């Protein structure tokens, strides 16, 4: 009898997931990009050094201006620290990519391996440029307008010599020219680390660090009118007590009209850098309650996501951390203090065993609320030898929002794309196939990037692209509220997402069954306001700050 | 169901092996509850707190008087974001649970409900029962800040950092004594580290060991004096502090200790004199001025306190504790001035 029941259950399960059957709302299928001719490589397979354990940043933007999302992936480097070539894959708008023809600016560049990328039209000329963070001088690549690039590092002064990880563009001093905040990690000296030997973790000999190694200070570069940048010291606090920095997001945290920064730091307290009148940065994370775990300890901050999951218009931060710890969910209260809401949002248990990197808020099922995603993978390959221990490759995770700001993993875990364990690191989100839902791209350590195509039964949606004025053409720092009946969906426009990566800068609004967004309220980076009336679903909109014009086209145009 | 299968199998095996001399007892409700609680503990260790909560709820069906399980159920529900936290904690409290950990959980539950005043009261209860509970100091600091009590928040945070720092010092000291067991100064450092964390008996053992290795050991006398002071033996304390001074004349700590002792005994002149001696022997040390400022506050001499805090700041302008003490003294002066105006 029991066998019969089991067969029946299996049968039902087959019927439920078989070809042609309606998919669950959150269902992703995976395929690698590059046809085997590109892989990110990060040092040795056994990860001898801390420098081998992460990287694989990716960027999803339309680099060649054909209206379709393209994919840039950093190549990393070998065990000797020699760089590998980065790669650009051009999208066809249906979810497929082909590698762009050889571009010398993307070839292996001596001086250090690449870890992350920030894709942004930093000079406001209408095409998307690249800032590549490396262990060694970073690189600024200017887009010629057709998806080929020229190296502008030397002229710009942005060749930060540190071991850089995250980077974020922002108009720090509100002069209409974008500035750059560069997050740095460890003052890495391979010879000195060799002398330290190995660390012991769960009985395994693993690489040494970052604890015990000197950290590097983060840097702020102010943009000048001539296209060059100046390294500045915004007050006394930045760099006084350097941390092992990773992810960074920019937003107007205190509502005073200028952009602040939140930086996730590995094994050291996270920082909330408040911008004081465009001149000084003051870290308020400790005072306001978003520096440490709920027990008061520093966590291994990796990636950061910024969003509003419960629809109360207050910002929330989601930060990925080490395994045997939780990914932290902070919510800003109306009193200005941040509270650790991980348990209330039900994210403590499902994140406890994961070691997370890229992450993001995104309405993956287009039902009108922000879900969360995270890409995972342990830093130590040696973990596979620990009985009952965490695995080196780990499955990615979706946390579905119930509409009230509580999260749970979907029953099918997001489909086969999310069930395969990988060494996920970088990650970006965007509508690759122009079907109105959000797809994901995972930057895989020691592997090819993987597309996670969204095949779920999602709701209606629309996309909004903001075109800002002057140098800040991407309207970084703008705040957008989408009105849907009683509900308001809030979005913050930034330039880097998750972990060392950049996503499509168009804003996605899930509408569920609704056929239209009832309106949009925009606060542009200069504080000016604009309201847009009804926007029908299934379309992509481009809203221009200067002209006030709202253009619309089919999604993907 | 999965849990009861092994129980049933065990029972059958026990029956099969029984030679008839000892009648087999079927598992009691308490046995079943115990097994479920043990399983819940293991599951919680893997991070699956919702499952642990489920197991504990089942355990409590078998043994509804298990006070620890009610508390643990509250904890697991809290970590999982589940309803029924207060119900579980109320049950535990009704059964008389009054531990530091219980009040910590209660405080965290109140915090989750954004009831900061109630959370503060709970954390204070936790700290009454366990003064070195660093998690309680950390959460108390956060709550105090949200309540607008900046100075209290800083005091709580300083205490949290002191405990965290002391734990690190203790670990380092123990590692050092393991590497060099014959070093009397290291043994004294281990004694000091134990005392800092409130392990008085261990501290005394390490002091004895330190004296055994090196008799004229100022650090060991310092710890011995503090232990004697804690035990109310002022005479012995003073003897040890005087010995510290004779062995290390530029160490201000014995003078600071003696100042506090004199204040506590009501001898204000002696308190002032000892505090002053501390500033004389270590004029570059901001801690001595901070201690002197606290003495002046206790004596109600607020202007002198403010001047002394400024002297501490001259020596270390970044020291957070001093910056906040200055703000506190200024508040006290302001309050005193307003009170005088009212009286007039």
GROMACS .gro file of C-alpha atoms in nm, chain A residues 111-399:
model
  289
  111UNK     CA    1   4.944   4.439  -1.341
  112UNK     CA    2   4.686   4.232  -1.161
  113UNK     CA    3   4.381   4.017  -1.194
  114UNK     CA    4   4.027   4.151  -1.224
  115UNK     CA    5   3.763   4.090  -0.958
  116UNK     CA    6   3.466   4.314  -1.020
  117UNK     CA    7   3.303   4.553  -1.262
  118UNK     CA    8   3.086   4.860  -1.252
  119UNK     CA    9   2.907   4.941  -1.578
  120UNK     CA   10   2.778   5.296  -1.602
  121UNK     CA   11   2.758   5.583  -1.847
  122UNK     CA   12   2.978   5.784  -1.615
  123UNK     CA   13   3.052   6.059  -1.869
  124UNK     CA   14   2.692   6.102  -1.979
  125UNK     CA   15   2.762   6.053  -2.350
  126UNK     CA   16   2.487   5.796  -2.400
  127UNK     CA   17   2.683   5.470  -2.389
  128UNK     CA   18   2.779   5.240  -2.105
  129UNK     CA   19   3.141   5.246  -1.985
  130UNK     CA   20   3.326   5.001  -1.765
  131UNK     CA   21   3.522   5.038  -1.445
  132UNK     CA   22   3.705   4.717  -1.364
  133UNK     CA   23   3.830   4.658  -1.010
  134UNK     CA   24   4.149   4.459  -0.977
  135UNK     CA   25   4.429   4.358  -0.743
  136UNK     CA   26   4.656   4.609  -0.901
  137UNK     CA   27   4.563   4.922  -1.095
  138UNK     CA   28   4.191   4.938  -1.172
  139UNK     CA   29   4.086   5.016  -1.529
  140UNK     CA   30   3.843   5.264  -1.678
  141UNK     CA   31   3.726   5.165  -2.026
  142UNK     CA   32   3.537   5.419  -2.235
  143UNK     CA   33   3.272   5.283  -2.469
  144UNK     CA   34   3.319   5.407  -2.825
  145UNK     CA   35   2.944   5.378  -2.866
  146UNK     CA   36   2.943   5.044  -3.041
  147UNK     CA   37   3.044   4.809  -2.758
  148UNK     CA   38   3.416   4.843  -2.818
  149UNK     CA   39   3.627   5.023  -2.563
  150UNK     CA   40   3.937   5.231  -2.521
  151UNK     CA   41   4.146   5.244  -2.208
  152UNK     CA   42   4.104   5.578  -2.033
  153UNK     CA   43   4.265   5.479  -1.702
  154UNK     CA   44   4.573   5.694  -1.710
  155UNK     CA   45   4.400   6.010  -1.827
  156UNK     CA   46   4.125   5.968  -1.571
  157UNK     CA   47   4.347   5.908  -1.268
  158UNK     CA   48   4.123   5.620  -1.162
  159UNK     CA   49   4.389   5.348  -1.167
  160UNK     CA   50   4.355   5.284  -0.795
  161UNK     CA   51   4.653   5.068  -0.702
  162UNK     CA   52   4.487   4.886  -0.415
  163UNK     CA   53   4.314   4.551  -0.418
  164UNK     CA   54   3.976   4.687  -0.516
  165UNK     CA   55   3.647   4.502  -0.496
  166UNK     CA   56   3.331   4.713  -0.504
  167UNK     CA   57   3.292   5.049  -0.673
  168UNK     CA   58   3.001   5.289  -0.697
  169UNK     CA   59   2.939   5.600  -0.903
  170UNK     CA   60   2.762   5.887  -0.733
  171UNK     CA   61   2.746   6.264  -0.752
  172UNK     CA   62   2.896   6.311  -0.408
  173UNK     CA   63   2.931   6.689  -0.412
  174UNK     CA   64   2.625   6.761  -0.631
  175UNK     CA   65   2.821   6.942  -0.899
  176UNK     CA   66   2.653   6.748  -1.179
  177UNK     CA   67   2.962   6.535  -1.245
  178UNK     CA   68   2.976   6.175  -1.128
  179UNK     CA   69   3.233   6.082  -0.865
  180UNK     CA   70   3.357   5.736  -0.778
  181UNK     CA   71   3.382   5.551  -0.449
  182UNK     CA   72   3.623   5.257  -0.461
  183UNK     CA   73   3.611   4.985  -0.197
  184UNK     CA   74   3.942   4.821  -0.116
  185UNK     CA   75   4.015   4.496   0.058
  186UNK     CA   76   4.351   4.364   0.184
  187UNK     CA   77   4.701   4.500   0.154
  188UNK     CA   78   4.798   4.177  -0.015
  189UNK     CA   79   5.156   4.058  -0.003
  190UNK     CA   80   5.176   3.700  -0.124
  191UNK     CA   81   5.529   3.647   0.009
  192UNK     CA   82   5.432   3.767   0.356
  193UNK     CA   83   5.121   3.548   0.355
  194UNK     CA   84   5.328   3.247   0.255
  195UNK     CA   85   5.526   3.288   0.576
  196UNK     CA   86   5.207   3.274   0.781
  197UNK     CA   87   5.127   2.925   0.658
  198UNK     CA   88   4.774   2.792   0.664
  199UNK     CA   89   4.475   2.840   0.889
  200UNK     CA   90   4.273   2.559   1.037
  201UNK     CA   91   3.896   2.555   0.975
  202UNK     CA   92   3.675   2.258   1.066
  203UNK     CA   93   3.988   2.046   1.085
  204UNK     CA   94   4.106   2.138   0.736
  205UNK     CA   95   4.412   2.338   0.639
  206UNK     CA   96   4.283   2.637   0.446
  207UNK     CA   97   4.425   2.965   0.320
  208UNK     CA   98   4.526   3.234   0.569
  209UNK     CA   99   4.326   3.552   0.600
  210UNK     CA  100   4.172   3.799   0.583
  211UNK     CA  101   4.187   3.817   0.964
  212UNK     CA  102   4.542   3.900   1.064
  213UNK     CA  103   4.625   4.078   0.739
  214UNK     CA  104   4.640   4.456   0.698
  215UNK     CA  105   4.326   4.608   0.545
  216UNK     CA  106   4.329   4.877   0.277
  217UNK     CA  107   4.142   5.202   0.296
  218UNK     CA  108   3.856   5.287   0.061
  219UNK     CA  109   3.893   5.586  -0.171
  220UNK     CA  110   3.674   5.866  -0.297
  221UNK     CA  111   3.755   6.024  -0.634
  222UNK     CA  112   3.586   6.349  -0.733
  223UNK     CA  113   3.512   6.400  -1.101
  224UNK     CA  114   3.638   6.714  -1.273
  225UNK     CA  115   3.493   6.887  -1.577
  226UNK     CA  116   3.781   6.772  -1.799
  227UNK     CA  117   3.698   6.405  -1.741
  228UNK     CA  118   3.976   6.341  -1.493
  229UNK     CA  119   3.936   6.253  -1.126
  230UNK     CA  120   4.099   6.366  -0.804
  231UNK     CA  121   4.154   6.144  -0.503
  232UNK     CA  122   4.021   6.331  -0.199
  233UNK     CA  123   4.008   6.277   0.175
  234UNK     CA  124   3.649   6.353   0.279
  235UNK     CA  125   3.707   6.421   0.648
  236UNK     CA  126   3.915   6.229   0.896
  237UNK     CA  127   3.720   5.907   0.932
  238UNK     CA  128   3.756   5.740   0.592
  239UNK     CA  129   4.066   5.525   0.610
  240UNK     CA  130   4.134   5.579   0.978
  241UNK     CA  131   4.037   5.223   1.060
  242UNK     CA  132   4.037   5.034   0.729
  243UNK     CA  133   3.822   4.726   0.682
  244UNK     CA  134   3.815   4.437   0.435
  245UNK     CA  135   3.558   4.592   0.203
  246UNK     CA  136   3.337   4.420  -0.055
  247UNK     CA  137   2.995   4.540  -0.164
  248UNK     CA  138   2.875   4.901  -0.174
  249UNK     CA  139   2.543   5.073  -0.241
  250UNK     CA  140   2.461   5.442  -0.268
  251UNK     CA  141   2.135   5.607  -0.166
  252UNK     CA  142   2.013   5.910   0.024
  253UNK     CA  143   1.996   5.733   0.359
  254UNK     CA  144   1.904   6.031   0.575
  255UNK     CA  145   1.682   6.210   0.325
  256UNK     CA  146   1.891   6.527   0.324
  257UNK     CA  147   1.921   6.540  -0.054
  258UNK     CA  148   2.272   6.403  -0.099
  259UNK     CA  149   2.396   6.051  -0.152
  260UNK     CA  150   2.529   5.835   0.131
  261UNK     CA  151   2.705   5.498   0.108
  262UNK     CA  152   2.674   5.163   0.279
  263UNK     CA  153   2.974   4.930   0.260
  264UNK     CA  154   2.973   4.560   0.350
  265UNK     CA  155   3.299   4.453   0.510
  266UNK     CA  156   3.435   4.105   0.559
  267UNK     CA  157   3.487   4.009   0.929
  268UNK     CA  158   3.489   4.375   1.027
  269UNK     CA  159   3.197   4.611   1.100
  270UNK     CA  160   2.994   4.736   0.806
  271UNK     CA  161   2.991   5.110   0.748
  272UNK     CA  162   2.719   5.362   0.677
  273UNK     CA  163   2.900   5.663   0.536
  274UNK     CA  164   2.677   5.965   0.571
  275UNK     CA  165   2.754   6.246   0.333
  276UNK     CA  166   2.780   6.572   0.524
  277UNK     CA  167   2.712   6.851   0.273
  278UNK     CA  168   2.913   6.695  -0.007
  279UNK     CA  169   3.242   6.734   0.178
  280UNK     CA  170   3.274   6.488   0.460
  281UNK     CA  171   3.194   6.124   0.517
  282UNK     CA  172   3.100   6.017   0.869
  283UNK     CA  173   3.042   5.652   0.958
  284UNK     CA  174   2.715   5.620   1.147
  285UNK     CA  175   2.661   5.244   1.119
  286UNK     CA  176   2.758   5.169   1.479
  287UNK     CA  177   2.546   5.446   1.623
  288UNK     CA  178   2.245   5.371   1.409
  289UNK     CA  179   2.252   4.995   1.448
  290UNK     CA  180   2.362   4.856   1.111
  291UNK     CA  181   2.729   4.773   1.168
  292UNK     CA  182   2.714   4.442   1.353
  293UNK     CA  183   2.513   4.126   1.398
  294UNK     CA  184   2.232   4.101   1.651
  295UNK     CA  185   2.486   3.959   1.901
  296UNK     CA  186   2.720   4.253   1.851
  297UNK     CA  187   2.982   4.077   1.639
  298UNK     CA  188   3.115   4.170   1.298
  299UNK     CA  189   2.990   3.949   1.016
  300UNK     CA  190   3.153   3.850   0.690
  301UNK     CA  191   2.973   4.110   0.479
  302UNK     CA  192   2.997   4.024   0.109
  303UNK     CA  193   2.714   4.150  -0.112
  304UNK     CA  194   2.446   4.410  -0.045
  305UNK     CA  195   2.099   4.468  -0.178
  306UNK     CA  196   1.884   4.775  -0.123
  307UNK     CA  197   1.507   4.770  -0.149
  308UNK     CA  198   1.170   4.794   0.021
  309UNK     CA  199   1.014   4.455   0.082
  310UNK     CA  200   0.721   4.548   0.304
  311UNK     CA  201   0.600   4.847   0.107
  312UNK     CA  202   0.641   5.097   0.389
  313UNK     CA  203   0.874   5.313   0.173
  314UNK     CA  204   1.159   5.279   0.424
  315UNK     CA  205   1.488   5.143   0.286
  316UNK     CA  206   1.600   4.793   0.376
  317UNK     CA  207   1.940   4.634   0.335
  318UNK     CA  208   2.007   4.266   0.277
  319UNK     CA  209   2.367   4.154   0.328
  320UNK     CA  210   2.514   3.814   0.249
  321UNK     CA  211   2.756   3.662   0.499
  322UNK     CA  212   2.954   3.349   0.588
  323UNK     CA  213   2.801   3.007   0.657
  324UNK     CA  214   2.698   2.923   1.014
  325UNK     CA  215   2.581   3.278   1.035
  326UNK     CA  216   2.275   3.448   0.893
  327UNK     CA  217   2.236   3.689   0.601
  328UNK     CA  218   2.137   4.013   0.764
  329UNK     CA  219   1.822   4.207   0.688
  330UNK     CA  220   1.829   4.561   0.826
  331UNK     CA  221   1.530   4.790   0.813
  332UNK     CA  222   1.549   5.163   0.869
  333UNK     CA  223   1.288   5.286   1.112
  334UNK     CA  224   1.112   5.618   1.081
  335UNK     CA  225   1.317   5.725   1.387
  336UNK     CA  226   1.633   5.699   1.173
  337UNK     CA  227   1.769   5.392   1.351
  338UNK     CA  228   1.832   5.065   1.170
  339UNK     CA  229   1.703   4.743   1.322
  340UNK     CA  230   1.811   4.390   1.247
  341UNK     CA  231   1.488   4.237   1.116
  342UNK     CA  232   1.632   3.907   1.000
  343UNK     CA  233   1.421   3.698   1.234
  344UNK     CA  234   1.102   3.894   1.171
  345UNK     CA  235   1.144   3.852   0.797
  346UNK     CA  236   1.206   3.477   0.847
  347UNK     CA  237   1.544   3.489   0.678
  348UNK     CA  238   1.750   3.360   0.970
  349UNK     CA  239   1.693   2.987   0.924
  350UNK     CA  240   1.706   2.961   0.543
  351UNK     CA  241   2.033   3.153   0.519
  352UNK     CA  242   2.216   2.993   0.812
  353UNK     CA  243   2.405   2.730   0.614
  354UNK     CA  244   2.479   2.935   0.303
  355UNK     CA  245   2.790   3.138   0.231
  356UNK     CA  246   2.653   3.417   0.017
  357UNK     CA  247   2.789   3.668  -0.233
  358UNK     CA  248   2.577   3.841  -0.496
  359UNK     CA  249   2.224   3.921  -0.391
  360UNK     CA  250   1.940   4.147  -0.483
  361UNK     CA  251   1.586   4.261  -0.432
  362UNK     CA  252   1.381   4.186  -0.745
  363UNK     CA  253   1.018   4.111  -0.816
  364UNK     CA  254   1.101   3.778  -0.977
  365UNK     CA  255   0.739   3.665  -1.010
  366UNK     CA  256   0.610   4.012  -1.103
  367UNK     CA  257   0.343   3.994  -0.836
  368UNK     CA  258   0.406   4.343  -0.704
  369UNK     CA  259   0.647   4.278  -0.417
  370UNK     CA  260   1.023   4.249  -0.397
  371UNK     CA  261   1.165   3.899  -0.360
  372UNK     CA  262   1.527   3.829  -0.274
  373UNK     CA  263   1.789   3.620  -0.448
  374UNK     CA  264   2.137   3.517  -0.340
  375UNK     CA  265   2.422   3.333  -0.509
  376UNK     CA  266   2.626   3.112  -0.280
  377UNK     CA  267   2.945   2.907  -0.260
  378UNK     CA  268   3.198   2.834   0.011
  379UNK     CA  269   3.544   2.986   0.005
  380UNK     CA  270   3.727   2.665   0.101
  381UNK     CA  271   3.727   2.369  -0.144
  382UNK     CA  272   3.850   2.166   0.154
  383UNK     CA  273   3.498   2.178   0.300
  384UNK     CA  274   3.396   1.889   0.077
  385UNK     CA  275   3.621   1.669   0.290
  386UNK     CA  276   3.439   1.756   0.612
  387UNK     CA  277   3.174   1.496   0.694
  388UNK     CA  278   2.845   1.677   0.742
  389UNK     CA  279   3.015   2.009   0.677
  390UNK     CA  280   2.918   2.279   0.431
  391UNK     CA  281   2.977   2.196   0.066
  392UNK     CA  282   3.214   2.402  -0.151
  393UNK     CA  283   2.965   2.446  -0.433
  394UNK     CA  284   2.629   2.561  -0.302
  395UNK     CA  285   2.291   2.614  -0.457
  396UNK     CA  286   2.162   2.964  -0.518
  397UNK     CA  287   1.855   3.076  -0.330
  398UNK     CA  288   1.532   3.264  -0.392
  399UNK     CA  289   1.336   3.402  -0.101
   0.00000   0.00000   0.00000
